[in-house]
């Protein structure tokens, strides 16, 4: 069977979570969002949560070692043996190297890095109207992708809230961190022939159909 070992790259608010939600249904892949994992740890006040709360609230990145260990544990668990969809990891060159090594230990390699791109002003517009469900992390926008019933998740009926790090000053910080530390990954993956770029300013449905078509082609290339 063709493995789909995929990462989603892109600035905050570009639509990584929005697309992941759709791609998980298409390809039945285990999905790991490091942002969701960290927010759950913070909410449950676990040891990890206590360590990272201040960092996540400020819009900075948590240390590579810490988040790298969290991801490696998932990859080694057996549940991702046929493929995975990683969202929000890697976001530094150090993390990309960690991922490469973790996969290589398992005799595997990445299939593609899917870049969903969007300019800063669009990111700011999106994050100010984003709502996230408290149970499953499902994502909505009050204008661009509203739920059927205001304040209620279509998928699991739970309450929709605004994320703590969506305050305007934290969004500015997250964008700064993205440009400095994560954007260099675009070239890194491009040099390795793994980068696939998508225009995140299109509608969620358009972006989804482009990504899906690309993933179908990748599977075909692999089989020939
Ligand atoms: P994380 O949760 O990964 O946040 P992020 O990368 O900033 O990305 P977002 O989740 O904000 O945006 P998204 O691209 O998923 O957009 P979405 O689909 O929601 O990380 C949070 C924090 O955790 C980090 O700041 C860091 O502290 C820490 N962290 C996480 N991973 C880490 C790591 N690897 N290393 C170190 N630290 C780490 O969409 C946004 C909005 O736009 C929604 O309202 C949506 O409805 C709307 N929308 C989406 N697509 C469209 C569209 N096509 N048209 C119109 N509206 C759209
Ligand atoms: Mg997200």
Coordinates of C-alpha atoms and ligand atoms in Angstrom, one line a residue:
X1 CA 0.0 0.0 0.0
X2 CA 1.2 3.5 -0.7
X3 CA 2.1 5.4 2.4
X4 CA 1.1 9.0 2.8
X5 CA 3.5 10.6 5.2
X6 CA 2.5 14.2 5.0
X7 CA 3.1 17.5 6.8
X8 CA 1.1 20.7 6.5
X9 CA 3.1 23.9 6.4
X10 CA 2.1 27.5 6.4
X11 CA 1.6 30.7 8.4
X12 CA -0.9 30.9 11.3
X13 CA -4.4 31.1 9.9
X14 CA -3.6 29.9 6.4
X15 CA -6.1 27.1 6.8
X16 CA -3.9 24.1 7.8
X17 CA -6.5 22.9 10.4
X18 CA -9.4 23.6 8.0
X19 CA -7.8 21.5 5.3
X20 CA -6.7 18.8 7.7
X21 CA -10.3 18.3 8.8
X22 CA -11.3 17.5 5.2
X23 CA -8.2 15.5 4.3
X24 CA -8.6 13.2 7.3
X25 CA -12.0 12.2 6.0
X26 CA -10.7 11.7 2.5
X27 CA -7.7 9.5 3.3
X28 CA -8.4 8.1 6.8
X29 CA -5.0 9.2 8.1
X30 CA -4.1 9.7 11.8
X31 CA -3.9 13.4 12.3
X32 CA -1.5 15.1 14.7
X33 CA -1.8 18.8 15.3
X34 CA 1.0 19.9 17.7
X35 CA -1.0 23.1 18.5
X36 CA -4.0 21.0 19.5
X37 CA -1.8 18.6 21.5
X38 CA -0.3 21.5 23.4
X39 CA -3.6 23.2 24.0
X40 CA -5.1 20.0 25.4
X41 CA -2.0 19.6 27.6
X42 CA -2.6 23.2 28.9
X43 CA -6.3 22.6 29.5
X44 CA -5.7 19.4 31.4
X45 CA -2.9 21.1 33.4
X46 CA -0.5 18.2 32.7
X47 CA 3.2 18.4 33.4
X48 CA 3.7 19.3 29.7
X49 CA 0.9 21.8 29.8
X50 CA 2.4 23.6 32.8
X51 CA 5.8 23.8 31.0
X52 CA 4.4 25.3 27.8
X53 CA 1.5 27.5 28.8
X54 CA 3.4 30.8 29.0
X55 CA 5.2 30.1 25.7
X56 CA 2.1 29.2 23.7
X57 CA 0.2 32.2 25.1
X58 CA 3.0 34.5 24.1
X59 CA 3.0 33.2 20.5
X60 CA 6.6 31.9 20.7
X61 CA 7.6 28.4 19.8
X62 CA 8.1 25.7 22.5
X63 CA 11.6 24.1 22.5
X64 CA 12.4 21.7 19.6
X65 CA 13.4 18.8 22.0
X66 CA 10.1 19.0 23.9
X67 CA 7.8 19.0 20.9
X68 CA 10.0 16.6 18.9
X69 CA 9.7 14.0 21.6
X70 CA 5.9 14.4 21.6
X71 CA 5.7 13.8 17.8
X72 CA 8.2 10.9 17.8
X73 CA 6.1 9.1 20.4
X74 CA 3.1 9.3 18.1
X75 CA 5.1 8.0 15.1
X76 CA 6.5 5.1 17.1
X77 CA 3.1 4.1 18.5
X78 CA 2.2 1.9 15.6
X79 CA -1.0 3.9 14.7
X80 CA 0.8 5.9 12.0
X81 CA 2.4 2.9 10.3
X82 CA 0.4 3.4 7.1
X83 CA 0.8 7.2 7.0
X84 CA 0.0 10.3 8.9
X85 CA -1.0 14.0 8.6
X86 CA 1.1 16.3 10.7
X87 CA -0.1 19.9 11.2
X88 CA 2.1 22.5 12.8
X89 CA 5.2 20.3 12.9
X90 CA 8.0 20.8 11.8
X91 CA 8.2 24.6 12.2
X92 CA 12.0 25.0 12.5
X93 CA 14.8 23.4 10.5
X94 CA 15.8 21.6 13.7
X95 CA 12.4 20.0 13.9
X96 CA 12.5 19.0 10.2
X97 CA 15.8 17.2 10.8
X98 CA 14.3 15.5 13.8
X99 CA 11.4 14.3 11.7
X100 CA 13.7 13.0 9.0
X101 CA 15.7 11.0 11.5
X102 CA 12.7 9.6 13.3
X103 CA 11.2 8.4 10.0
X104 CA 14.5 7.1 8.8
X105 CA 14.9 5.0 11.9
X106 CA 11.6 3.4 10.9
X107 CA 12.8 2.9 7.3
X108 CA 10.4 5.6 6.0
X109 CA 10.5 9.0 4.5
X110 CA 8.2 12.0 4.0
X111 CA 5.9 11.8 1.0
X112 CA 5.2 15.6 0.7
X113 CA 5.2 18.9 2.5
X114 CA 2.0 20.7 1.7
X115 CA 2.4 24.4 2.0
X116 CA -0.9 26.4 2.4
X117 CA 0.1 30.0 1.9
X118 CA -1.6 33.3 2.8
X119 CA -0.4 36.9 3.2
X120 CA -0.2 38.5 6.6
X121 CA -3.2 40.8 6.2
X122 CA -5.4 37.8 5.3
X123 CA -4.1 35.9 8.4
X124 CA -5.1 38.8 10.7
X125 CA -8.6 39.0 9.2
X126 CA -9.1 35.2 9.6
X127 CA -7.8 34.8 13.1
X128 CA -9.9 37.7 14.5
X129 CA -13.1 35.8 13.4
X130 CA -12.0 32.2 14.1
X131 CA -14.0 30.0 16.4
X132 CA -12.8 26.6 17.6
X133 CA -14.8 23.9 19.3
X134 CA -13.8 23.0 22.8
X135 CA -14.1 19.2 22.3
X136 CA -12.6 18.2 18.9
X137 CA -10.8 21.4 17.9
X138 CA -13.0 21.8 14.8
X139 CA -12.5 25.2 13.1
X140 CA -15.0 27.8 11.9
X141 CA -15.0 31.5 10.9
X142 CA -17.8 33.8 11.8
X143 CA -18.0 35.2 8.2
X144 CA -16.0 32.8 5.9
X145 CA -17.0 29.4 7.2
X146 CA -19.8 29.8 9.8
X147 CA -21.3 26.9 11.7
X148 CA -25.0 26.1 11.0
X149 CA -25.9 27.3 14.5
X150 CA -24.1 30.2 16.0
X151 CA -21.7 29.2 18.8
X152 CA -22.2 25.4 18.3
X153 CA -20.0 22.9 16.5
X154 CA -21.6 21.2 13.5
X155 CA -19.6 18.1 14.0
X156 CA -19.9 17.3 17.7
X157 CA -22.4 19.9 19.1
X158 CA -19.8 21.3 21.5
X159 CA -19.3 25.0 22.4
X160 CA -17.3 27.3 20.0
X161 CA -14.7 29.6 21.6
X162 CA -12.0 32.0 20.6
X163 CA -8.4 30.8 21.1
X164 CA -6.3 32.6 23.7
X165 CA -3.5 33.2 21.2
X166 CA -5.8 34.9 18.7
X167 CA -5.6 38.2 20.4
X168 CA -4.2 40.8 17.9
X169 CA -0.9 41.4 19.6
X170 CA -0.2 37.6 19.9
X171 CA -1.1 37.1 16.2
X172 CA 1.5 39.8 15.2
X173 CA 4.1 37.9 17.3
X174 CA 3.1 34.5 15.8
X175 CA 3.5 36.0 12.3
X176 CA 6.9 37.3 13.2
X177 CA 8.0 33.9 14.5
X178 CA 6.6 32.2 11.4
X179 CA 8.6 34.5 9.0
X180 CA 11.8 34.1 11.0
X181 CA 11.8 30.4 12.0
X182 CA 9.3 28.5 9.9
X183 CA 9.5 30.1 6.5
X184 CA 13.1 28.8 5.8
X185 CA 11.5 25.3 5.7
X186 CA 9.9 26.2 2.3
X187 CA 13.3 26.3 0.7
X188 CA 14.5 23.3 2.7
X189 CA 11.6 21.1 1.5
X190 CA 11.8 22.6 -2.0
X191 CA 15.5 21.5 -2.3
X192 CA 14.4 18.0 -1.4
X193 CA 11.7 17.9 -4.0
X194 CA 9.0 17.5 -1.4
X195 CA 7.3 20.9 -1.5
X196 CA 3.7 21.3 -2.9
X197 CA 2.4 24.8 -2.8
X198 CA -1.3 25.8 -2.5
X199 CA -2.9 29.2 -2.7
X200 CA -4.6 29.5 0.7
X201 CA -6.5 32.6 -0.3
X202 CA -8.9 30.6 -2.3
X203 CA -12.1 29.2 -0.7
X204 CA -11.7 26.3 1.6
X205 CA -13.4 24.0 -1.0
X206 CA -11.1 25.1 -3.8
X207 CA -8.0 24.6 -1.6
X208 CA -9.3 21.2 -0.6
X209 CA -9.9 20.0 -4.2
X210 CA -6.4 21.2 -5.2
X211 CA -4.7 19.4 -2.4
X212 CA -6.8 16.2 -2.9
X213 CA -5.9 16.2 -6.6
X214 CA -2.2 16.6 -5.8
X215 CA -2.3 13.8 -3.3
X216 CA -3.9 11.5 -5.9
X217 CA -1.1 12.3 -8.4
X218 CA 1.5 11.6 -5.7
X219 CA 0.0 8.2 -5.1
X220 CA 0.0 7.5 -8.8
X221 CA 3.7 8.6 -9.2
X222 CA 4.6 6.2 -6.4
X223 CA 2.8 3.3 -8.0
X224 CA 4.5 3.7 -11.4
Ligands
LIG1 P1 -0.9 26.0 16.0 O1 -2.1 25.6 16.7 O2 -0.2 25.1 15.1 O3 -1.2 27.4 15.3 P2 -0.7 28.1 14.0 O4 0.4 27.5 13.2 O5 -0.5 29.5 14.4 O6 -1.9 27.9 13.0 P3 -3.4 28.1 13.3 O7 -4.0 26.9 13.9 O8 -3.6 29.4 14.0 O9 -3.9 28.3 11.8 P4 -4.4 27.2 10.7 O10 -3.5 27.3 9.6 O11 -4.6 25.9 11.3 O12 -5.7 27.9 10.2 P5 -7.3 27.5 10.5 O13 -7.6 26.3 9.6 O14 -7.6 27.4 11.9 O15 0.2 26.5 17.1 C1 -0.2 27.3 18.2 C2 1.0 27.5 19.1 O16 1.5 26.2 19.6 C3 2.3 28.1 18.4 O17 2.2 29.5 18.4 C4 3.4 27.5 19.4 O18 3.5 28.3 20.6 C5 2.9 26.2 19.7 N1 3.4 25.1 18.8 C6 2.6 24.3 18.0 N2 3.4 23.5 17.2 C7 4.7 23.8 17.6 C8 5.9 23.3 17.1 N3 6.0 22.3 16.2 N4 7.1 23.8 17.7 C9 7.0 24.7 18.6 N5 5.9 25.3 19.1 C10 4.7 24.8 18.6 O19 -8.0 28.7 9.8 C11 -7.9 30.0 10.4 C12 -9.3 30.7 10.2 O20 -9.5 31.0 8.8 C13 -10.5 29.9 10.6 O21 -11.5 30.8 11.2 C14 -11.0 29.3 9.3 O22 -12.4 29.1 9.3 C15 -10.7 30.4 8.3 N6 -10.3 29.9 7.0 C16 -9.5 28.8 6.7 N7 -9.4 28.6 5.4 C17 -10.0 29.6 4.8 C18 -10.2 30.0 3.5 N8 -9.7 29.3 2.5 N9 -10.9 31.1 3.2 C19 -11.5 31.9 4.2 N10 -11.3 31.5 5.5 C20 -10.6 30.4 5.8
LIG2 MG1 -4.5 25.0 13.3

